[in-house]
XYZ file of C-alpha atoms in Angstrom:
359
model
C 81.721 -86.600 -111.744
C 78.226 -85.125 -111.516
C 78.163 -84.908 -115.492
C 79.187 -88.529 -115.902
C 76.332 -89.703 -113.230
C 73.800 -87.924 -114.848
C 74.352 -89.625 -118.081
C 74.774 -93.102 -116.770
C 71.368 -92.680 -115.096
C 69.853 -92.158 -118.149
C 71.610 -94.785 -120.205
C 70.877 -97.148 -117.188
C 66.981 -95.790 -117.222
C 66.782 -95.770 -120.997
C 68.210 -99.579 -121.144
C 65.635 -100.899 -118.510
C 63.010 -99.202 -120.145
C 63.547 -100.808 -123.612
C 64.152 -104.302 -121.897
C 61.113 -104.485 -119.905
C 59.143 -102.504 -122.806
C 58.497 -105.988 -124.714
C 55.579 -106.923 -122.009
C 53.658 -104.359 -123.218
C 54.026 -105.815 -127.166
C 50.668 -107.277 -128.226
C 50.619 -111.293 -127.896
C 50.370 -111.582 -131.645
C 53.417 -109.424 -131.723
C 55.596 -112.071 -129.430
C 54.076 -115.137 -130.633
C 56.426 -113.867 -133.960
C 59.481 -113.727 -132.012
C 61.756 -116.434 -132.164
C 64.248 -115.058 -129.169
C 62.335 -113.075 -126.753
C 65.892 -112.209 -124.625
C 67.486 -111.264 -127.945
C 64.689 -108.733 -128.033
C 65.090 -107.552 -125.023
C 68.379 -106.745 -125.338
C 67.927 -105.091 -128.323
C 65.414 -102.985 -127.105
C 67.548 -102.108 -124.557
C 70.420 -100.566 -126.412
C 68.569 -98.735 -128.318
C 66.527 -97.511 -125.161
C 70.253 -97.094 -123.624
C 71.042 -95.273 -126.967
C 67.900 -92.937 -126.352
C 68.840 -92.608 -122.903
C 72.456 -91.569 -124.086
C 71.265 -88.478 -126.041
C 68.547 -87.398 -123.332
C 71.264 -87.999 -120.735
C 73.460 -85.286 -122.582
C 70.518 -82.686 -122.999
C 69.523 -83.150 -119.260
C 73.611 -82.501 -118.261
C 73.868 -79.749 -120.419
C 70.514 -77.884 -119.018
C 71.966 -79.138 -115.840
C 74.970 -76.941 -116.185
C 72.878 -73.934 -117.757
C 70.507 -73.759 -114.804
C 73.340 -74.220 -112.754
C 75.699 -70.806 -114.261
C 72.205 -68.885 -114.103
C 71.757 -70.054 -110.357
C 75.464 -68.689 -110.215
C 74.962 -65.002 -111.365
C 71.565 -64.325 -109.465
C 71.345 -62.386 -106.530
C 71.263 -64.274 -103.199
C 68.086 -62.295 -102.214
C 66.508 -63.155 -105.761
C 66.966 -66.858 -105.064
C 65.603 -66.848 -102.022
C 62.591 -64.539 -102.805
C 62.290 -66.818 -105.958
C 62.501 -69.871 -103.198
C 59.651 -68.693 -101.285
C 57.345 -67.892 -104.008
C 58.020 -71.210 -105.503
C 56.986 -72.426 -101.935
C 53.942 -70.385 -101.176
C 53.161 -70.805 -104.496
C 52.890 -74.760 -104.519
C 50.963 -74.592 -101.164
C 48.370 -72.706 -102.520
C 48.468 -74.823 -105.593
C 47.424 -77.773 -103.385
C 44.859 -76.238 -101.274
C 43.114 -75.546 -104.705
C 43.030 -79.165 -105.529
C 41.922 -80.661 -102.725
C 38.156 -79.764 -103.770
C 38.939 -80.371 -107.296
C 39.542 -84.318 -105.929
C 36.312 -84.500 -104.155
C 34.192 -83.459 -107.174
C 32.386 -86.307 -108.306
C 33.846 -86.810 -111.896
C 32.931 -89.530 -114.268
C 35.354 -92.503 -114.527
C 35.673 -91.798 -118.364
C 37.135 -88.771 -117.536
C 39.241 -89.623 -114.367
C 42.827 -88.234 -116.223
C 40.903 -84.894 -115.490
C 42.071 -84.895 -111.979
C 46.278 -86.020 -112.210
C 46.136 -83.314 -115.473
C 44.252 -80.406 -113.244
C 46.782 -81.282 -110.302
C 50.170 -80.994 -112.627
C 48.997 -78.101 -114.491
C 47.702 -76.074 -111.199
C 50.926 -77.093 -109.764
C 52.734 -75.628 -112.636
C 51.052 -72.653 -112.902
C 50.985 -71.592 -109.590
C 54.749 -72.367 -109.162
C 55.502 -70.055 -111.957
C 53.398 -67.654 -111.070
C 54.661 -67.624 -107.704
C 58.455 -67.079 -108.671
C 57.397 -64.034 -110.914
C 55.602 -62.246 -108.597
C 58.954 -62.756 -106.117
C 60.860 -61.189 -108.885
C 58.703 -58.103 -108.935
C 58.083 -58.036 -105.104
C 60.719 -60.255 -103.784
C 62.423 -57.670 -101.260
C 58.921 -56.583 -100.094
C 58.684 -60.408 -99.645
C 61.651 -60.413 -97.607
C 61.197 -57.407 -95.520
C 58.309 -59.650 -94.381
C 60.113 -62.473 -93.472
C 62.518 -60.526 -92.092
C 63.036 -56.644 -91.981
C 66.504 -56.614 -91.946
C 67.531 -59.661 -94.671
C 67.481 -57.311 -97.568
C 69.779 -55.020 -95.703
C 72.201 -57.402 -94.793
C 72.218 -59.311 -98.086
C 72.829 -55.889 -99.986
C 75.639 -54.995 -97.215
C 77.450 -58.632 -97.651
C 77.175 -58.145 -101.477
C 78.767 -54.741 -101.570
C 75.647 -52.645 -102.977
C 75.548 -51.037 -99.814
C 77.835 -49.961 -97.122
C 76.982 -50.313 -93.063
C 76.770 -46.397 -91.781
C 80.039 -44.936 -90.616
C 80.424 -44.608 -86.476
C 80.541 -40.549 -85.284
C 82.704 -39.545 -82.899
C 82.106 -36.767 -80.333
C 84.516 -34.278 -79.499
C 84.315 -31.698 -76.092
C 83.108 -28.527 -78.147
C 80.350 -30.752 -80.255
C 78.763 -31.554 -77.126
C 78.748 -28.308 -75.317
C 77.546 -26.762 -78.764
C 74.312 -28.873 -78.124
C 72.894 -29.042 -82.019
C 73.726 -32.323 -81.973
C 70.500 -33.259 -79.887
C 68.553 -31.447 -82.341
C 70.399 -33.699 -85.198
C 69.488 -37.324 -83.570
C 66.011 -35.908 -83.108
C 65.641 -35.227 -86.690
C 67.401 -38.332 -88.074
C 69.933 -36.360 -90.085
C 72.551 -38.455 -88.378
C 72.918 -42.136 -89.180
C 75.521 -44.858 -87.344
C 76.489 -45.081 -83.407
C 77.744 -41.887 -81.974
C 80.614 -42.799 -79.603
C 81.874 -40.760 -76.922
C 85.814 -41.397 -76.169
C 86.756 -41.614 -72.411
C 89.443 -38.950 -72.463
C 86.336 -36.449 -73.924
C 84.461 -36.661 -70.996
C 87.211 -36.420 -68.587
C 87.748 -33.318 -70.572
C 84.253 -32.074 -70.408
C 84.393 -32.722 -66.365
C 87.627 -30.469 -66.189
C 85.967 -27.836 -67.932
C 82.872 -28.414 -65.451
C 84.900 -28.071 -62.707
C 86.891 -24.788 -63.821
C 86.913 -22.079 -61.493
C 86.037 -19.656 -64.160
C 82.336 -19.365 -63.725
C 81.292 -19.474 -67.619
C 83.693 -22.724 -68.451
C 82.141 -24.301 -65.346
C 78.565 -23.355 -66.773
C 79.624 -24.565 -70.408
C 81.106 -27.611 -69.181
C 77.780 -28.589 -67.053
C 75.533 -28.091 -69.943
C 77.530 -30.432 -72.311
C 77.167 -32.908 -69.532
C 73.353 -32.286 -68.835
C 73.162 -32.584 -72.834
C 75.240 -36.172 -73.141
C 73.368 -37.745 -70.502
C 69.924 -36.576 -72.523
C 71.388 -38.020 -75.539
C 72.608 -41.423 -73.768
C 68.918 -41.893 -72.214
C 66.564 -40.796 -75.149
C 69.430 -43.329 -77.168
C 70.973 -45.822 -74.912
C 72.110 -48.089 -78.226
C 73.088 -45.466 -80.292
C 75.428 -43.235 -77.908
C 78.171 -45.002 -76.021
C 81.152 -44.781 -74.260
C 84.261 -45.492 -75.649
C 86.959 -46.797 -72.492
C 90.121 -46.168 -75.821
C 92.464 -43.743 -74.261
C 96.329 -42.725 -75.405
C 99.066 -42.130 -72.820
C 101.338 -41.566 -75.250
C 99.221 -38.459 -77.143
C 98.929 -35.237 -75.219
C 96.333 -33.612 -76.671
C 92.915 -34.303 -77.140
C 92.418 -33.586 -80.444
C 95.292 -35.876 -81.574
C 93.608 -38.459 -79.347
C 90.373 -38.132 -81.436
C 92.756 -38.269 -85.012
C 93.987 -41.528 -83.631
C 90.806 -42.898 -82.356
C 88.896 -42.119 -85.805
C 91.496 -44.055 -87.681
C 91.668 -47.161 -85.738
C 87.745 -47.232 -85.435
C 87.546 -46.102 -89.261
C 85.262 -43.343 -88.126
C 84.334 -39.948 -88.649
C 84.541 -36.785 -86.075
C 81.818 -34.847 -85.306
C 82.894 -31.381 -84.227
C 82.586 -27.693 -85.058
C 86.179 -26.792 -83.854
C 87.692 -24.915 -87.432
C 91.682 -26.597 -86.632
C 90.503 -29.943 -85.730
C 88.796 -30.373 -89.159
C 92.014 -29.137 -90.895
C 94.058 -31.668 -88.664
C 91.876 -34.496 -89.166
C 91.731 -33.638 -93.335
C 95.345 -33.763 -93.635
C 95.360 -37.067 -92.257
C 92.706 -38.742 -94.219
C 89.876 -38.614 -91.473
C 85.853 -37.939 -92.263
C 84.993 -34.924 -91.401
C 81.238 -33.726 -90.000
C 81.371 -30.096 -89.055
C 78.252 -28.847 -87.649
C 79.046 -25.410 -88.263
C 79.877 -26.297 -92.248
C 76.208 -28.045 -91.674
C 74.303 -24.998 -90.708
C 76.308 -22.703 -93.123
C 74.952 -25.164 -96.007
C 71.353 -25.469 -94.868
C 71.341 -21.223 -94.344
C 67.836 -20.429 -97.077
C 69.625 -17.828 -100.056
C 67.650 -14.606 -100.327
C 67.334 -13.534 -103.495
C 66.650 -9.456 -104.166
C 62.971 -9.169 -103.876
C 62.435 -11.989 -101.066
C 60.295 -10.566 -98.103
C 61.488 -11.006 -94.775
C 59.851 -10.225 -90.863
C 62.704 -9.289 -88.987
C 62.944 -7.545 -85.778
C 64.976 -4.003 -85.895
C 67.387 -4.144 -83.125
C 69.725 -1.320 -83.418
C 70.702 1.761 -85.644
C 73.452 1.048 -88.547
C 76.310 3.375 -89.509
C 75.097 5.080 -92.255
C 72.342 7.069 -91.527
C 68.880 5.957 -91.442
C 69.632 2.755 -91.461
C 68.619 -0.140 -88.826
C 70.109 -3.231 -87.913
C 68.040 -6.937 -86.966
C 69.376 -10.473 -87.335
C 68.137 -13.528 -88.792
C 67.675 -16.972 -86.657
C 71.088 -18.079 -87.869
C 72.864 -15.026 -86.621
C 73.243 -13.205 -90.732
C 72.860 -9.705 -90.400
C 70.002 -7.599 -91.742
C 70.728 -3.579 -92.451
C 67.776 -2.402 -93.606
C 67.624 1.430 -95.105
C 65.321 3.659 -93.871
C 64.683 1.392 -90.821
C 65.998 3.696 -87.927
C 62.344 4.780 -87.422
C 61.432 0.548 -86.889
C 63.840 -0.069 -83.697
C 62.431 -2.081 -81.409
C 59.519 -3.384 -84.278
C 59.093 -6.177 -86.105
C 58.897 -4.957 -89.714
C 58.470 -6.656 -93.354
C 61.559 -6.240 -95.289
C 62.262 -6.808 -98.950
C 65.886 -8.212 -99.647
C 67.995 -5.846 -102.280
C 71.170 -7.545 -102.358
C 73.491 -9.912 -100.298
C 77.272 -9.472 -99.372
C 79.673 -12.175 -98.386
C 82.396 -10.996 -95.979
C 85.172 -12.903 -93.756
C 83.104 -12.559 -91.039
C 79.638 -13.792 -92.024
C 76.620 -12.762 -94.635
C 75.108 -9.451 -94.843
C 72.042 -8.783 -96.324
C 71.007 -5.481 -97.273
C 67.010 -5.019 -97.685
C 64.389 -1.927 -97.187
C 60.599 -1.727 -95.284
C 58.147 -3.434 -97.853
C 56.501 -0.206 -99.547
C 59.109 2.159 -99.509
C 60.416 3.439 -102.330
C 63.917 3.344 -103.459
C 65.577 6.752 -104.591
């Protein structure tokens, strides 16, 4: 229907044009002319005829603009939208001196020429600069609107939800991770985790009860240094017994991922198709790899088994047997790393005092 109405427009334009073109024939011209109406209506099919072929070319750009429009962006068509925009308006604060210049009559086509060619040019210039800077554009506008658009297109995905579990929170490294920004999304605490962490406050075993107290000094740090990033989640299962199943279920409905350093909750929640976020995977990954002939100030603790030898341990709890460092307990010392052993139960590093000799 559009198609059809753009070509009748032109056919009707082209026709009226012809018609009403034989006023501007010289007089000498019509004075010729036996039938002036005959005239005009031959001058107006063949201006309908002319109209006829420009109405094609203008559907058929029509339709090309129109599939381009189609496959752009919707951030590239609005950045494009304000440039054209900001573009024009600047085009037209130009002219306005350009109209109060006192320019001879002769040359009077100066101004309409200067103020469709400025117009032009600034309008084009204006959608190519948004195509090089249009999402700085739009962070402008609006910070979030290249976020979103990205998110509703599929480029990007919105950040997963992280829930807490009872031995992430009494652990306490996640404060240190919202500090840093290493963790992205809203943490949610479940309901049944903190009646869970309150049980273990009120334990009569003097160590749980301390345990349990600190996780809930720590969560109610975390929910006022972040009151819209840590909630509370009322969901709660009478029908699952156990916590951890609780959190399975709870990360599956919510399509979100647990946050824990318990060892069998991770293998739980993997077997059922649940994100995973162990902290103690986390600090196992970020440990720095000493390579032989890395220096190292550690503190000697303690004597090894073999003789000679003493015993210090890094931040992250790896242990450090150092030959010939019996003298050193109780001193820091500079070490130089001679090899590394992975057991079950951790790292060991084996090093020696920087400037002795090795046999």
């Amino acid at each position: 229907m559009l198609d059809a109405l753009i070509i009748i427009s032109f056919i009707f334009a082209g026709a009226g044009i012809g018609f009403y073109s034989i006023d501007l024939l010289p007089a000498q011209v019509l004075e010729q002319v036996n039938n002036i109406e005959g005239l005009g209506t031959v001058m107006a099919g063949f201006g309908g005829l002319i109209g006829t072929g420009l109405g094609i070319v203008a559907q058929t750009s029509y339709r090309r603009f129109e599939k381009q429009i189609r496959t752009l962006p919707p951030d590239r068509i609005f950045a494009r939208a304000i440039g054209l925009i900001i573009g024009l308006l600047i085009a037209n604060l130009i002219l306005a001196p350009v109209f109060l210049l006192p320019i001879p009559r002769e040359f009077s086509f100066i101004k309409p020429l200067a103020a469709v060619m400025n117009s032009i040019v600034f309008a084009v210039s204006g959608m190519n600069l948004a195509d090089t800077q249009g999402r700085a554009l739009l962070r402008l506008v609006n910070p979030g609107s290249v976020e979103s658009m990205l998110i509703a297109e599929g480029t990007l995905k919105p950040s997963t939800s992280k829930i807490l579990d009872t031995s992430c929170i009494i652990d306490g490294r996640i404060e240190g991770l919202l500090e840093t920004n290493f963790l992205e999304g809203r943490i949610v605490v479940p309901q049944f985790v903190l009646q869970e962490l309150q049980a273990v406050a009120d334990a009569a075993n003097d160590q749980k009860r301390a345990r349990g107290r600190r996780g809930l000094d720590i969560l109610n740090r975390l929910r006022s240094a972040y009151p819209d990033r840590v909630v509370v989640d009322p969901a709660d299962y009478a029908d699952v017994v156990t916590v951890d199943a609780k959190l399975v279920k709870l990360a599956q409905e919510m399509n979100a991922m647990l946050l824990t350093n318990d060892y069998n909750l991770s293998k739980v929640a993997r077997v059922q198709q649940v994100g995973i976020l162990n902290i103690n995977d986390l600090a196992k990954a970020i440990r720095p790899a000493y390579l032989p002939g890395d220096d190292i100030e550690i503190k000697i603790l303690k004597e090894g088994k073999e003789d000679f030898q003493g015993v210090g341990y890094l931040n992250d709890g790896t242990m450090v047997v150092v030959e010939s460092g019996k003298g050193y307990i109780g001193n820091n010392v500079l070490v130089v790393v001679t090899g590394a052993l992975q057991t079950s139960a951790g790292r060991m590093i084996f090093a020696r005092p920087k400037g002795v000799a090795t046999a």
